[in-house]
Coordinates of C-alpha atoms and ligand atoms in Angstrom, one line a residue:
M1 CA -29.5 22.0 0.8
S2 CA -32.6 23.3 -1.1
R3 CA -36.0 22.0 0.1
P4 CA -37.8 19.4 -1.9
V5 CA -40.7 20.8 -3.9
T6 CA -43.0 18.1 -5.0
D7 CA -44.5 15.1 -3.1
E8 CA -42.2 12.7 -4.9
E9 CA -39.2 14.9 -4.1
R10 CA -40.2 15.0 -0.4
R11 CA -40.7 11.2 -0.5
L12 CA -37.2 10.8 -2.1
A13 CA -35.6 13.1 0.5
G14 CA -37.3 11.1 3.3
L15 CA -36.1 7.8 1.9
V16 CA -32.5 8.9 1.6
R17 CA -32.6 10.4 5.1
A18 CA -34.1 7.2 6.5
H19 CA -31.5 5.1 4.7
D20 CA -28.7 7.2 6.1
R21 CA -30.0 7.0 9.6
W22 CA -30.7 3.2 9.4
R23 CA -27.4 2.2 7.8
G24 CA -25.2 5.0 9.4
R25 CA -26.4 5.0 13.0
D26 CA -29.0 2.3 13.8
V27 CA -27.4 -1.1 12.8
F28 CA -24.1 -3.0 13.1
N29 CA -23.1 -3.7 9.6
L30 CA -21.4 -7.1 9.3
L31 CA -21.7 -7.4 5.5
A32 CA -18.3 -8.5 4.2
S33 CA -18.7 -6.6 0.9
E34 CA -19.3 -3.2 2.5
N35 CA -17.7 -0.5 4.5
A36 CA -18.2 3.0 5.9
V37 CA -16.8 5.8 3.8
S38 CA -14.9 8.6 5.7
P39 CA -16.6 11.9 6.2
T40 CA -14.1 13.8 4.1
A41 CA -14.4 11.3 1.2
R42 CA -18.2 11.6 1.4
R43 CA -17.8 15.4 1.1
Y44 CA -15.7 15.0 -2.1
L45 CA -18.3 12.6 -3.5
A46 CA -20.9 15.3 -3.2
S47 CA -18.6 18.0 -4.7
D48 CA -18.9 19.7 -8.0
L49 CA -16.6 17.0 -9.4
S50 CA -19.6 14.7 -9.5
G51 CA -20.9 16.3 -12.7
R52 CA -17.7 17.0 -14.7
Y53 CA -15.8 15.5 -17.5
T54 CA -12.1 15.4 -18.3
L55 CA -10.6 13.3 -21.1
P56 CA -6.8 13.8 -20.9
V57 CA -6.3 11.6 -24.0
P58 CA -4.7 13.2 -27.1
A59 CA -7.1 13.5 -30.0
T60 CA -6.9 15.1 -33.5
V61 CA -9.6 17.7 -34.3
D62 CA -9.6 19.0 -37.9
G63 CA -5.9 18.3 -38.1
E64 CA -5.0 19.9 -34.8
T65 CA -3.8 17.8 -31.9
V66 CA -5.5 18.5 -28.6
D67 CA -4.5 17.1 -25.2
N68 CA -8.0 16.9 -23.8
S69 CA -11.5 17.0 -25.3
Y70 CA -12.6 19.4 -22.5
T71 CA -11.6 22.6 -20.9
G72 CA -12.0 23.6 -17.2
T73 CA -10.1 20.5 -16.1
R74 CA -7.0 22.0 -14.5
Y75 CA -7.9 20.7 -11.0
T76 CA -9.5 17.4 -12.1
D77 CA -6.4 16.2 -13.8
R78 CA -4.3 17.1 -10.8
I79 CA -6.7 15.2 -8.5
E80 CA -6.3 12.1 -10.7
S81 CA -2.5 12.3 -10.7
L82 CA -2.6 12.7 -6.9
A83 CA -4.9 9.6 -6.6
N84 CA -2.8 7.4 -8.8
A85 CA 0.4 8.4 -7.0
A86 CA -1.2 7.7 -3.7
A87 CA -2.3 4.2 -4.9
A88 CA 1.1 3.5 -6.2
R89 CA 2.7 4.5 -2.9
L90 CA 0.2 2.6 -0.7
F91 CA 0.5 -0.7 -2.7
R92 CA 4.3 -0.1 -3.4
A93 CA 3.6 -0.4 -7.2
K94 CA 5.3 1.2 -10.1
F95 CA 2.0 1.9 -11.9
A96 CA -1.5 2.5 -10.7
T97 CA -4.8 3.6 -12.1
T98 CA -7.8 4.7 -10.1
R99 CA -10.1 4.9 -13.1
P100 CA -11.9 1.6 -13.1
L101 CA -15.5 2.3 -12.0
S102 CA -15.9 -1.0 -10.0
G103 CA -14.0 -4.1 -9.1
H104 CA -15.7 -6.0 -11.9
L105 CA -14.7 -3.3 -14.4
A106 CA -11.1 -3.3 -13.0
A107 CA -11.0 -7.0 -13.9
L108 CA -12.3 -6.3 -17.4
S109 CA -9.7 -3.5 -17.7
A110 CA -6.9 -6.0 -17.1
L111 CA -8.4 -9.0 -19.0
A112 CA -9.6 -7.4 -22.2
P113 CA -6.3 -5.8 -23.3
L114 CA -4.0 -8.6 -22.0
L115 CA -5.8 -11.7 -23.2
P116 CA -7.1 -12.2 -26.7
P117 CA -10.3 -14.2 -27.4
R118 CA -9.9 -17.9 -27.0
S119 CA -7.5 -17.5 -24.1
K120 CA -7.8 -20.0 -21.3
L121 CA -8.3 -18.9 -17.7
L122 CA -7.8 -20.8 -14.5
A123 CA -10.2 -19.5 -11.9
I124 CA -11.7 -20.7 -8.7
P125 CA -15.2 -22.2 -9.2
T126 CA -18.1 -20.5 -7.5
D127 CA -18.9 -23.6 -5.5
Q128 CA -15.4 -23.3 -4.0
G129 CA -15.8 -19.6 -3.1
G130 CA -14.9 -18.1 -6.5
Y131 CA -16.5 -14.9 -7.8
D132 CA -19.6 -15.5 -9.9
G133 CA -18.4 -13.1 -12.5
Y134 CA -15.5 -15.5 -13.5
A135 CA -17.9 -18.4 -13.9
P136 CA -18.1 -19.8 -17.5
G137 CA -21.2 -17.9 -18.6
F138 CA -20.1 -14.4 -17.5
V139 CA -16.8 -12.5 -18.0
P140 CA -15.2 -15.4 -19.8
A141 CA -18.2 -15.7 -22.2
L142 CA -18.2 -12.0 -22.8
L143 CA -14.5 -12.0 -23.8
G144 CA -14.5 -15.3 -25.6
Y145 CA -12.4 -17.1 -23.0
S146 CA -12.6 -20.6 -21.8
V147 CA -12.3 -21.2 -18.0
R148 CA -11.0 -24.2 -16.2
P149 CA -11.1 -24.8 -12.4
L150 CA -8.3 -23.7 -10.0
P151 CA -9.1 -25.9 -7.0
A152 CA -9.8 -24.3 -3.7
N153 CA -10.7 -27.5 -1.8
G154 CA -9.2 -26.8 1.6
P155 CA -11.1 -25.9 4.7
G156 CA -12.7 -22.5 4.1
H157 CA -12.1 -22.8 0.3
R158 CA -8.4 -22.6 0.8
V159 CA -6.1 -23.1 -2.2
A160 CA -3.4 -25.8 -1.7
A161 CA -0.1 -25.1 -3.4
D162 CA 0.4 -28.6 -4.8
E163 CA -3.1 -28.8 -6.3
A164 CA -2.8 -25.3 -7.8
V165 CA 0.6 -26.1 -9.3
A166 CA -0.7 -29.4 -10.7
A167 CA -3.7 -27.7 -12.3
I168 CA -1.5 -25.0 -13.9
R169 CA 0.9 -27.6 -15.3
E170 CA -1.9 -29.7 -16.7
E171 CA -4.0 -26.9 -18.1
R172 CA -1.2 -24.5 -19.3
P173 CA -3.6 -21.5 -19.1
N174 CA -2.9 -18.0 -20.5
A175 CA -3.7 -16.6 -17.1
V176 CA -4.3 -17.7 -13.5
L177 CA -7.1 -15.5 -12.2
L178 CA -7.0 -15.5 -8.4
G179 CA -9.6 -14.0 -6.1
Q180 CA -12.7 -15.1 -4.3
S181 CA -15.9 -13.8 -2.9
F182 CA -15.6 -16.2 0.0
F183 CA -12.0 -15.3 0.9
L184 CA -10.5 -16.4 4.2
F185 CA -6.9 -17.3 3.6
P186 CA -3.9 -15.9 1.6
Y187 CA -2.8 -17.9 -1.5
P188 CA 0.5 -19.8 -1.8
L189 CA 1.3 -17.2 -4.3
R190 CA 5.0 -17.8 -4.8
E191 CA 4.4 -21.4 -5.8
I192 CA 1.5 -20.4 -8.0
A193 CA 3.4 -17.6 -9.7
E194 CA 6.5 -19.8 -10.3
A195 CA 4.3 -22.5 -12.0
A196 CA 2.3 -20.0 -14.0
H197 CA 5.3 -18.1 -15.2
A198 CA 7.0 -21.4 -16.2
V199 CA 4.1 -21.9 -18.7
D200 CA 4.0 -18.2 -19.7
A201 CA 0.7 -17.6 -17.9
L202 CA 0.0 -14.3 -16.3
V203 CA -1.0 -14.1 -12.6
L204 CA -3.9 -11.8 -12.1
Y205 CA -5.0 -11.1 -8.5
D206 CA -8.5 -9.9 -7.8
A207 CA -8.1 -8.4 -4.4
S208 CA -11.7 -7.0 -4.2
H209 CA -12.4 -8.5 -0.8
V210 CA -9.0 -8.1 0.8
L211 CA -7.7 -4.8 -0.7
G212 CA -7.9 -2.9 2.6
L213 CA -6.0 -5.6 4.4
I214 CA -3.3 -5.7 1.7
A215 CA -3.1 -1.9 2.0
G216 CA -2.5 -2.3 5.7
G217 CA 0.1 -5.0 5.2
E218 CA -2.1 -7.6 7.0
F219 CA -3.0 -10.3 4.4
Q220 CA -0.4 -10.9 1.8
D221 CA 1.7 -8.7 -0.5
P222 CA 0.7 -10.0 -4.0
L223 CA 3.1 -7.9 -6.1
R224 CA 6.1 -9.0 -4.0
E225 CA 4.9 -12.6 -4.1
G226 CA 4.6 -12.9 -7.9
A227 CA 1.3 -11.4 -9.0
D228 CA 1.6 -9.6 -12.3
V229 CA -1.5 -7.3 -11.9
V230 CA -3.5 -6.7 -8.8
F231 CA -7.0 -5.1 -9.0
G232 CA -10.2 -4.9 -7.2
S233 CA -13.1 -3.1 -5.6
T234 CA -12.4 -0.1 -3.4
H235 CA -15.4 -0.5 -1.0
K236 CA -15.2 -3.9 0.7
S237 CA -12.3 -4.3 3.2
F238 CA -10.9 -1.2 1.5
P239 CA -13.1 1.6 3.0
G240 CA -13.4 3.9 0.0
P241 CA -16.3 4.9 -2.2
Q242 CA -17.7 2.3 -4.5
G243 CA -15.2 1.8 -7.4
G244 CA -12.1 0.0 -8.5
L245 CA -8.3 0.4 -8.9
L246 CA -5.5 -1.5 -10.5
V247 CA -1.8 -1.7 -9.8
T248 CA 1.2 -3.4 -11.3
D249 CA 5.0 -3.3 -11.5
R250 CA 5.1 -4.3 -15.1
A251 CA 5.5 -1.5 -17.6
D252 CA 4.7 -3.8 -20.5
L253 CA 1.4 -4.8 -19.1
F254 CA 0.4 -1.3 -17.8
G255 CA 1.3 0.0 -21.3
Q256 CA -1.5 -2.2 -22.7
I257 CA -4.0 -1.7 -19.9
D258 CA -3.9 2.0 -19.3
P259 CA -4.5 3.3 -22.9
A260 CA -7.3 0.7 -23.3
L261 CA -9.4 1.9 -20.4
V262 CA -11.0 5.0 -22.0
W263 CA -13.5 4.2 -24.8
R264 CA -13.2 0.5 -24.4
V265 CA -14.1 -0.4 -20.8
F266 CA -15.7 3.1 -20.0
D267 CA -15.6 6.8 -21.0
N268 CA -15.9 9.1 -18.0
A269 CA -14.1 7.8 -14.9
H270 CA -16.2 9.7 -12.2
W271 CA -13.9 12.3 -10.7
N272 CA -15.8 12.8 -7.5
R273 CA -15.2 9.1 -6.8
I274 CA -11.5 9.4 -7.6
A275 CA -11.2 12.4 -5.2
G276 CA -13.0 10.3 -2.5
L277 CA -10.8 7.4 -3.3
A278 CA -7.6 9.6 -3.1
Q279 CA -8.7 10.7 0.4
T280 CA -9.2 7.1 1.5
L281 CA -5.8 6.1 0.1
L282 CA -4.2 9.0 2.0
E283 CA -6.0 8.0 5.2
L284 CA -4.8 4.5 4.9
E285 CA -1.2 5.7 4.4
R286 CA -1.5 7.1 7.9
V287 CA -3.5 4.4 9.7
G288 CA -3.8 1.4 7.3
P289 CA -1.7 -1.0 9.4
E290 CA -3.7 -0.4 12.6
Y291 CA -7.0 -0.6 10.7
A292 CA -6.2 -3.8 9.0
R293 CA -4.8 -5.4 12.2
T294 CA -8.0 -4.5 14.1
V295 CA -10.3 -5.9 11.3
V296 CA -8.5 -9.3 11.2
A297 CA -8.2 -9.5 15.0
N298 CA -11.9 -8.7 15.3
A299 CA -12.8 -11.5 12.8
R300 CA -10.7 -14.1 14.6
A301 CA -12.1 -13.0 18.0
L302 CA -15.7 -13.1 16.7
G303 CA -15.0 -16.5 15.2
R304 CA -13.9 -17.8 18.6
A305 CA -16.8 -16.2 20.4
L306 CA -19.4 -17.5 18.0
S307 CA -17.9 -21.0 18.0
D308 CA -17.9 -21.0 21.9
R309 CA -21.6 -20.3 21.6
Q310 CA -22.2 -23.3 19.3
V311 CA -22.5 -21.3 16.1
P312 CA -20.8 -23.6 13.5
L313 CA -18.1 -21.9 11.4
V314 CA -15.7 -23.3 8.8
A315 CA -11.9 -23.6 9.3
E316 CA -11.9 -23.6 13.1
A317 CA -8.7 -25.6 13.1
D318 CA -7.0 -22.7 11.2
G319 CA -8.3 -20.0 13.5
F320 CA -11.4 -19.4 11.3
T321 CA -9.9 -16.7 9.1
R322 CA -7.0 -14.5 8.2
S323 CA -9.2 -11.9 6.5
H324 CA -12.2 -9.7 7.4
Q325 CA -14.6 -12.6 6.7
L326 CA -16.1 -15.5 8.7
H327 CA -18.1 -18.3 7.0
L328 CA -21.0 -20.0 8.7
D329 CA -20.8 -23.8 8.2
R330 CA -24.2 -23.8 6.5
P331 CA -25.0 -27.5 6.5
R332 CA -24.0 -27.8 10.2
L333 CA -25.9 -24.6 11.0
R334 CA -29.1 -26.0 9.6
A335 CA -28.6 -29.4 11.2
E336 CA -27.6 -28.1 14.7
T337 CA -29.8 -25.1 15.1
G338 CA -32.7 -25.8 12.7
V339 CA -32.2 -22.5 10.8
G340 CA -30.6 -21.9 7.4
A341 CA -28.1 -19.0 6.7
G342 CA -30.7 -17.0 4.8
A343 CA -33.3 -17.2 7.5
L344 CA -30.7 -16.4 10.1
A345 CA -29.7 -13.3 8.2
R346 CA -33.3 -12.1 7.9
R347 CA -33.9 -12.7 11.6
L348 CA -30.8 -10.7 12.5
E349 CA -31.7 -7.9 10.1
R350 CA -34.9 -7.4 12.1
Q351 CA -32.7 -7.1 15.2
R352 CA -30.4 -4.4 13.6
L353 CA -27.5 -6.8 12.8
L354 CA -26.7 -7.2 9.1
I355 CA -25.0 -10.3 7.7
D356 CA -25.4 -11.6 4.2
L357 CA -27.8 -14.3 3.1
V358 CA -25.1 -16.6 1.9
G359 CA -23.3 -17.2 5.2
R360 CA -20.6 -14.5 5.3
I361 CA -20.0 -12.3 8.4
G362 CA -17.6 -9.4 7.9
T363 CA -15.8 -7.2 10.5
A364 CA -14.4 -4.3 8.4
E365 CA -17.1 -1.8 9.1
V366 CA -17.5 -2.5 12.8
A367 CA -13.8 -1.9 13.2
R368 CA -14.3 1.5 11.6
W369 CA -17.0 2.3 14.1
G370 CA -14.6 1.5 17.0
L371 CA -15.3 -2.2 17.9
T372 CA -12.3 -4.1 19.1
P373 CA -11.7 -7.8 19.9
D374 CA -12.9 -7.1 23.4
D375 CA -16.3 -6.3 22.0
M376 CA -16.7 -9.5 20.0
P377 CA -18.1 -11.8 22.8
R378 CA -20.9 -9.3 23.3
L379 CA -21.5 -9.1 19.6
A380 CA -21.5 -12.9 19.3
E381 CA -24.0 -13.1 22.2
L382 CA -26.4 -10.7 20.4
I383 CA -26.1 -12.7 17.2
V384 CA -26.9 -15.9 19.0
R385 CA -29.8 -14.4 21.0
G386 CA -31.3 -12.5 18.0
G387 CA -30.6 -15.1 15.2
V388 CA -30.7 -18.5 16.8
R389 CA -32.9 -18.0 19.9
R390 CA -35.1 -15.5 18.2
E391 CA -35.0 -13.0 21.1
R392 CA -35.9 -9.4 20.5
V393 CA -32.4 -7.8 21.0
G394 CA -33.0 -4.9 18.6
P395 CA -33.3 -2.2 21.3
E396 CA -30.2 -3.4 23.0
V397 CA -28.3 -3.4 19.7
L398 CA -29.5 0.1 19.0
A399 CA -28.5 1.4 22.4
W400 CA -25.0 -0.2 22.1
R401 CA -24.6 1.0 18.5
R402 CA -25.4 4.6 19.5
T403 CA -22.3 4.6 21.8
F404 CA -20.1 4.4 18.7
R405 CA -20.3 7.9 17.2
T406 CA -17.1 8.6 15.5
L407 CA -15.6 6.7 12.5
R408 CA -12.1 5.5 13.3
F409 CA -9.2 5.3 10.9
A410 CA -10.6 8.2 8.9
Ligands
LIG1 C1 -13.9 -11.4 -6.0 C2 -14.8 -10.3 -6.5 N1 -14.4 -9.6 -7.6 C3 -15.2 -8.7 -8.1 C4 -16.4 -8.3 -7.6 C5 -17.2 -7.2 -8.2 O1 -16.9 -6.0 -7.5 P1 -17.8 -4.7 -7.9 O2 -19.1 -4.9 -7.2 O3 -16.9 -3.6 -7.3 O4 -17.9 -4.6 -9.4 C6 -16.8 -9.0 -6.4 C7 -18.1 -8.6 -5.8 O5 -18.5 -9.0 -4.8 C8 -16.0 -10.0 -5.9 O6 -16.3 -10.6 -4.8

């Protein structure tokens, strides 16, 4: 790497180095929305691909038809084909695209071509764990849709089959948009899909949070259970570079989605990201089931260990979770310990333990660093000592963290 020249360049280099050390070696990351990217995928992210274009879309130039607007793309196009084929194999889908630049844009990639303005969506409200992007003022407003609530009233924002079916029959939406930011339990998808298809509604499954678990066969299998299109972020429980992907078995839907990506949702699809994503897809083809099993087993074990130490969590009667997330029971946390979820997260951050400020604890990244269910009582103890009792556990966390040197499942 060339040496930084100016003071600002040196400052920048120092900040990036410090970030990498802090987030890569000095903390346990329990943020449910994040993961650690494999070393090979990181190498591809920094490859020459990061500055290149390819646009393998036929165009007419002065009466001549060309198959790409660029030259020099012989490897780029093969990397994309390899990535799409790997995604199709891993999710056992007939069609896949790795082009969406993020989970949110993967959603737009499905919604915009499939549903005309004035369509009605059924989506889980944000106060029941739904994604803010699907709230009335956001994506639905952008695309001219109305949105009605799909209830997720159960413990841990769980969707009950009878309530979902009743809402679908009453509202007769154009699409049921599943997916949550607070996502603990699989959906009763067969019942939802049967009711939705009976009123000609599409079932769109935003798997952003649980994509890595679905890849490992651990959560639910949306395409087999009735979802028409599955899409999501590739960097939450799925341990890839930040980005999105989309899979479906339906040729009619993919025939509308795929040609609409370029020049509508985005132009350049970031080929270094796609190479890194392809590597992660191939890694999960090898080790996905063991990875996903470990993540969920860790979450359930950490739930038990925290609850045994009087940290209130939701859905205890259901084993806390079936995903990579645990949810603090925020009202009880405040009432029983005198601290809110945000303050707890800030205290823990100072002790090198990262959880988010809205009450989610995630176990995907720590599984990648080698923690197993046997480690969860010790982790829970550190969370309680550092977050609730305000002890200075940072040095102990650092010493323990430094014993995990190699990224697993990579
Ligand atoms: C359910 C859900 N969908 C979509 C997104 C957006 O993902 P991205 O940040 O990859 O655009 C999120 C982000 O947290 C999410 O929770």
